[in-house]
XYZ file of N, CA and C in Angstrom:
372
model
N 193.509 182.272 208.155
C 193.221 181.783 209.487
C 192.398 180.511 209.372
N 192.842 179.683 209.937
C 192.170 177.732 210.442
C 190.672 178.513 210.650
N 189.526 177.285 211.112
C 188.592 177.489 211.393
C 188.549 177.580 213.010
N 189.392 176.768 213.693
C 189.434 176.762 214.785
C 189.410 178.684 215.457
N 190.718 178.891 214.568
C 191.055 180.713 214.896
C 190.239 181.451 214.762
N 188.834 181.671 213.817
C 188.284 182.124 212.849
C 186.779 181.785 214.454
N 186.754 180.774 215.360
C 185.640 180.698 216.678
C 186.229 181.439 217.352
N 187.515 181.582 217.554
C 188.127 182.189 218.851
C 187.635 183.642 219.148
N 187.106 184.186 220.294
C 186.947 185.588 220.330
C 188.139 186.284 220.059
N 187.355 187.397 219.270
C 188.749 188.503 219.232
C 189.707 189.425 220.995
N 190.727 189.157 220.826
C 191.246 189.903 222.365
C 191.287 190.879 221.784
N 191.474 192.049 222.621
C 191.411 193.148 223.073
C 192.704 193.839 223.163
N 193.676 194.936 222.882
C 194.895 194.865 223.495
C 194.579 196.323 223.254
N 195.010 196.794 224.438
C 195.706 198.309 224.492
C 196.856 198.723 224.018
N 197.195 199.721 223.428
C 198.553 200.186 223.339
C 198.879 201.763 223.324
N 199.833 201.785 224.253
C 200.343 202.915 224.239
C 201.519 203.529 224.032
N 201.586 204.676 223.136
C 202.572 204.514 221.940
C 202.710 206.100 221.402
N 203.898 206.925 222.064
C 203.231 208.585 221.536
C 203.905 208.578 220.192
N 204.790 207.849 219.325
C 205.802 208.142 218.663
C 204.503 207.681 217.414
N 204.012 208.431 216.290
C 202.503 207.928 215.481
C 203.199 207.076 214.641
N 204.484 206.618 213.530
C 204.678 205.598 212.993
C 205.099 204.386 213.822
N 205.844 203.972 214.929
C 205.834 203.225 215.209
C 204.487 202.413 215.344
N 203.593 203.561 216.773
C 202.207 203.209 216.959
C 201.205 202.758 215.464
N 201.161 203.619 214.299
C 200.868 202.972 213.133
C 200.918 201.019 213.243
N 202.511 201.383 213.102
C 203.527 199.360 212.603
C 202.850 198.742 213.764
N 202.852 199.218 214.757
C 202.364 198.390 215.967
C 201.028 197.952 215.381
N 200.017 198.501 215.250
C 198.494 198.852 215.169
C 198.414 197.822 213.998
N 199.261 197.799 212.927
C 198.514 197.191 211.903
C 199.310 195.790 212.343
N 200.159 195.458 212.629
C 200.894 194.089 213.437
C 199.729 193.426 213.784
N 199.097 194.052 214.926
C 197.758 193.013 215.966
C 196.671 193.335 215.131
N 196.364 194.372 214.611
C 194.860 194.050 213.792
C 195.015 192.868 212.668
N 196.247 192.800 211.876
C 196.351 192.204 211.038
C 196.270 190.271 211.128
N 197.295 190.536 212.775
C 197.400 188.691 213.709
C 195.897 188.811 214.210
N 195.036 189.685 214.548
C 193.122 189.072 214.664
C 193.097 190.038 215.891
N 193.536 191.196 216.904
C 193.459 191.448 217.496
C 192.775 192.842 217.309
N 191.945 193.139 218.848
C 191.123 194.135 218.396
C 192.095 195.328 219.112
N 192.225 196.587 218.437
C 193.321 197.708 219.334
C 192.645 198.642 219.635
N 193.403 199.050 220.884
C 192.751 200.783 221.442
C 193.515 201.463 221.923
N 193.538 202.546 221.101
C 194.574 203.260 220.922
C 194.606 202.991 219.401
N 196.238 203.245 219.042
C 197.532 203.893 219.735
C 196.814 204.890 220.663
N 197.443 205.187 221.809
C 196.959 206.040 222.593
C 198.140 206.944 223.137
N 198.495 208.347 222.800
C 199.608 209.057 222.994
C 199.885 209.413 224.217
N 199.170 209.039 225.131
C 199.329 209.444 226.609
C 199.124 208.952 227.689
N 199.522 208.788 229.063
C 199.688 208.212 230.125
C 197.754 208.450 230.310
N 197.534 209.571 230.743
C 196.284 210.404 230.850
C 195.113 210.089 230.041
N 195.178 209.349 228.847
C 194.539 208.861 228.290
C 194.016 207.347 228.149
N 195.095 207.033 228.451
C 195.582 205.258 229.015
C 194.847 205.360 229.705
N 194.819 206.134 231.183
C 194.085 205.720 232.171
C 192.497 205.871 232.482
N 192.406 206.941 231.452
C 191.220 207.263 231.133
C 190.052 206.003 230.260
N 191.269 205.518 229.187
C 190.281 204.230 228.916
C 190.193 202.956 229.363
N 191.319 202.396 230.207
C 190.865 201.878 231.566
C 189.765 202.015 232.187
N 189.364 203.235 232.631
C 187.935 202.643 233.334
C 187.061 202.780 232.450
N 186.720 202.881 231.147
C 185.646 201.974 230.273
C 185.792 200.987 229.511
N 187.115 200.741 229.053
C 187.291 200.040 227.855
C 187.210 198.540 228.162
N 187.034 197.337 227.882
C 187.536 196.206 228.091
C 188.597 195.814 227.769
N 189.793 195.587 227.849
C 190.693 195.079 227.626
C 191.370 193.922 228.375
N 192.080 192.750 227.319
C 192.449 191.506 227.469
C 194.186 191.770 227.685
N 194.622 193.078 227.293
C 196.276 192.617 227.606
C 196.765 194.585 227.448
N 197.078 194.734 227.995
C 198.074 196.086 227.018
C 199.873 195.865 226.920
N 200.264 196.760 226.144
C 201.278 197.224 225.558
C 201.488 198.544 226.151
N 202.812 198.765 226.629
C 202.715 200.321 226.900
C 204.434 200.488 226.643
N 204.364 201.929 226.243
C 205.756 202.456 225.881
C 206.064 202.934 226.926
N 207.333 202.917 227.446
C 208.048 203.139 228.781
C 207.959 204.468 228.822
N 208.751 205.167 228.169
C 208.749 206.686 227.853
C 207.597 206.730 227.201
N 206.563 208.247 227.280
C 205.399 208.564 226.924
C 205.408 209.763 227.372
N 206.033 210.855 225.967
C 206.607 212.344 226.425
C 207.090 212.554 227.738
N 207.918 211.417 227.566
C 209.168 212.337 228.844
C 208.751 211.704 230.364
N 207.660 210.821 230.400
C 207.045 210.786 231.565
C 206.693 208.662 231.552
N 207.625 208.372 232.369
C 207.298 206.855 232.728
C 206.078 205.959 232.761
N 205.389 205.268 231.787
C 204.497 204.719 231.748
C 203.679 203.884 233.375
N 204.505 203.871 234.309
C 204.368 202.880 235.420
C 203.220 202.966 235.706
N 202.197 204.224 235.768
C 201.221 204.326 236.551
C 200.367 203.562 235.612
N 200.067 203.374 234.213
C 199.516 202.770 233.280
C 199.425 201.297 233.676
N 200.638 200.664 234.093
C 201.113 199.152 234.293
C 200.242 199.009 235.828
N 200.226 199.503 236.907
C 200.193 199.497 237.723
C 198.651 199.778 238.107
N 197.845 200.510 236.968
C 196.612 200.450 237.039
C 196.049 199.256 236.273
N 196.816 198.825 235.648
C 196.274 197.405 234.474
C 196.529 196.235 236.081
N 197.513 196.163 236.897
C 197.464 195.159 237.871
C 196.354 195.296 238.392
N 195.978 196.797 239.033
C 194.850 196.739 239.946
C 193.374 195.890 239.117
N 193.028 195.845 238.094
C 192.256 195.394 237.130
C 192.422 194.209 236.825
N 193.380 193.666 236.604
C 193.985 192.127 236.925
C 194.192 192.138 234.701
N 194.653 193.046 234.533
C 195.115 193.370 233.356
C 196.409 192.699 233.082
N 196.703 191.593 232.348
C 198.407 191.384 232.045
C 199.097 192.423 231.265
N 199.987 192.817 231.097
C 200.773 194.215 230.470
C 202.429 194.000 230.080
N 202.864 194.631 229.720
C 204.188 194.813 229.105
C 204.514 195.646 228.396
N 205.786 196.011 228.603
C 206.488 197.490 228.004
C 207.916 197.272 226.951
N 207.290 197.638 226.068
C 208.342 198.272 224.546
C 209.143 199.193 225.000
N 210.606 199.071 225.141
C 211.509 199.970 225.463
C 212.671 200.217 224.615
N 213.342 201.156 224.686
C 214.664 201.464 224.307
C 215.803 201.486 224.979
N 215.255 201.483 226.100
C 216.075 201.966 227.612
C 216.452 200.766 228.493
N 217.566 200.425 228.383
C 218.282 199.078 228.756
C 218.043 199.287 230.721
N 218.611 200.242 231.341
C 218.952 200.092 232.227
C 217.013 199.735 233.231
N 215.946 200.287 232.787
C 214.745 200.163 233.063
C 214.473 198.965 232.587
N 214.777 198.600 231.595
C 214.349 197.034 231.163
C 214.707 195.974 232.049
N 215.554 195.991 232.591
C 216.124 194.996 233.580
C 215.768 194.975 234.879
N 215.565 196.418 235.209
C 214.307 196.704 236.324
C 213.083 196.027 236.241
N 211.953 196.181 234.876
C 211.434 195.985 234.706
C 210.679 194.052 234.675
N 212.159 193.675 233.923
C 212.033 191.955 234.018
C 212.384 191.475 235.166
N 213.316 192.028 236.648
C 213.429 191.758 237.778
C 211.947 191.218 238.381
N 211.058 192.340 237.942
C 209.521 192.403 238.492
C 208.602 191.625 237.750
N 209.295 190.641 236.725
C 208.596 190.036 236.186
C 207.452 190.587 235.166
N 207.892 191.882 234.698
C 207.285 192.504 233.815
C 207.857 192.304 232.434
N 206.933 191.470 231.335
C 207.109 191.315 230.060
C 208.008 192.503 230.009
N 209.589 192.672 228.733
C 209.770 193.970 228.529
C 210.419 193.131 226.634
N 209.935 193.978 225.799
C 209.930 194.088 224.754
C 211.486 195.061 223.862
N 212.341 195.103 224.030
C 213.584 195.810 223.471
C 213.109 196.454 222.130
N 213.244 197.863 221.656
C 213.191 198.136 220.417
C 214.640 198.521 219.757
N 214.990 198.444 218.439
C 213.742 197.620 217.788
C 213.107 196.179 218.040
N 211.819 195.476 217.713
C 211.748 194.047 217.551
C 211.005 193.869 216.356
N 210.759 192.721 216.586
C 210.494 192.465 214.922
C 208.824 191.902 215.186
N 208.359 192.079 214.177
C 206.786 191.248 214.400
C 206.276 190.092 215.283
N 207.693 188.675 214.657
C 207.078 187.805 215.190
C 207.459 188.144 216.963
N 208.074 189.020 217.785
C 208.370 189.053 218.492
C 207.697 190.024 219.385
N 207.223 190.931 218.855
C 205.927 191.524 218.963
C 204.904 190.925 219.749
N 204.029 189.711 218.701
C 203.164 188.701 219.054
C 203.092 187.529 219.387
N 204.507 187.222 219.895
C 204.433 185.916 220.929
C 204.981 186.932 222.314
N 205.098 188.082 222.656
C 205.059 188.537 223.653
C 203.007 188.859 224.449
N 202.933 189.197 222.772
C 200.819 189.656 223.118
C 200.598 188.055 223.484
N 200.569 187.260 223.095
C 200.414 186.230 223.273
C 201.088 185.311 224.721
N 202.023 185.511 224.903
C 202.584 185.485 226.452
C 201.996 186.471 227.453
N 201.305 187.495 227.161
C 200.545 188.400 228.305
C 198.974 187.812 228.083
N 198.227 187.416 226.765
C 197.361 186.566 227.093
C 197.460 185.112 227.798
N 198.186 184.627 227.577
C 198.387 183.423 228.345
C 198.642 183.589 230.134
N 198.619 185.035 230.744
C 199.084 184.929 232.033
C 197.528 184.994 232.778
C-alpha cells in the first residue's frame, strides 16, 4: 500500500453471509484490500442487531440468509443512510434489485469485482 492509502481511515463494511466458506473468501478479500469487517454475520437478526451499535461505512448482504430475504437488513442500512448491496445467485431478484438501484453482485464473482463494487457503495 502507497503512503497516501496507508493515511486513509480504515472503512468499515458489514457482511452478511450464512454459507461459512464463502463468508471466510469474502472476509479475507476486504481485510486483506484494508477494510475493517463485521461479521460474517449468519443472520438477518443479527445484522440488525449490529446496526444499532456498530459503525459501519457500507454493507454487503446475501439475498438468501436461511431461507429468508435479506431486505429488511438493506432497508434498515437506508434508514441509517448506510450504502449496501447484495451478492446473489438468484437472477430473477437481481434485476428487481438493480431496477431499485440496488448494487447487486452475481455469484460467482471474482475479487476484483467484489471490491470495486465495496468501493462503488463507498463512493455513494
Amino acid at each position: 500500500m502507497d503512503d497516501a492509502g496507508a493515511e486513509r481511515p480504515r472503512r468499515t463494511i458489514l457482511l452478511l453471509e450464512d454459507e461459512m466458506l464463502p463468508a471466510l473468501i469474502v472476509e479475507g478479500i476486504l481485510s486483506d484490500a484494508g477494510y475493517d469487517v463485521v461479521g460474517p454475520v449468519p443472520n438477518v437478526e443479527e445484522a440488525l442487531a449490529l446496526l444499532r451499535g456498530a459503525r459501519v461505512d457500507a454493507a454487503l448482504l446475501d439475498l438468501n440468509i436461511q431461507g429468508t430475504f435479506s431486505y429488511d437488513v438493506g432497508e434498515r442500512c437506508e434508514e441509517l443512510g448506510i450504502p449496501w448491496g447484495v451478492t446473489t445467485g438468484y437472477e430473477a431478484q437481481s434485476q428487481q434489485l438493480s431496477a431499485r438501484d440496488i448494487p447487486v453482485l452475481m455469484k460467482p464473482f471474482t475479487d476484483e469485482q467484489l471490491l470495486a463494487m465495496v468501493a462503488d457503495l463507498l463512493d455513494r
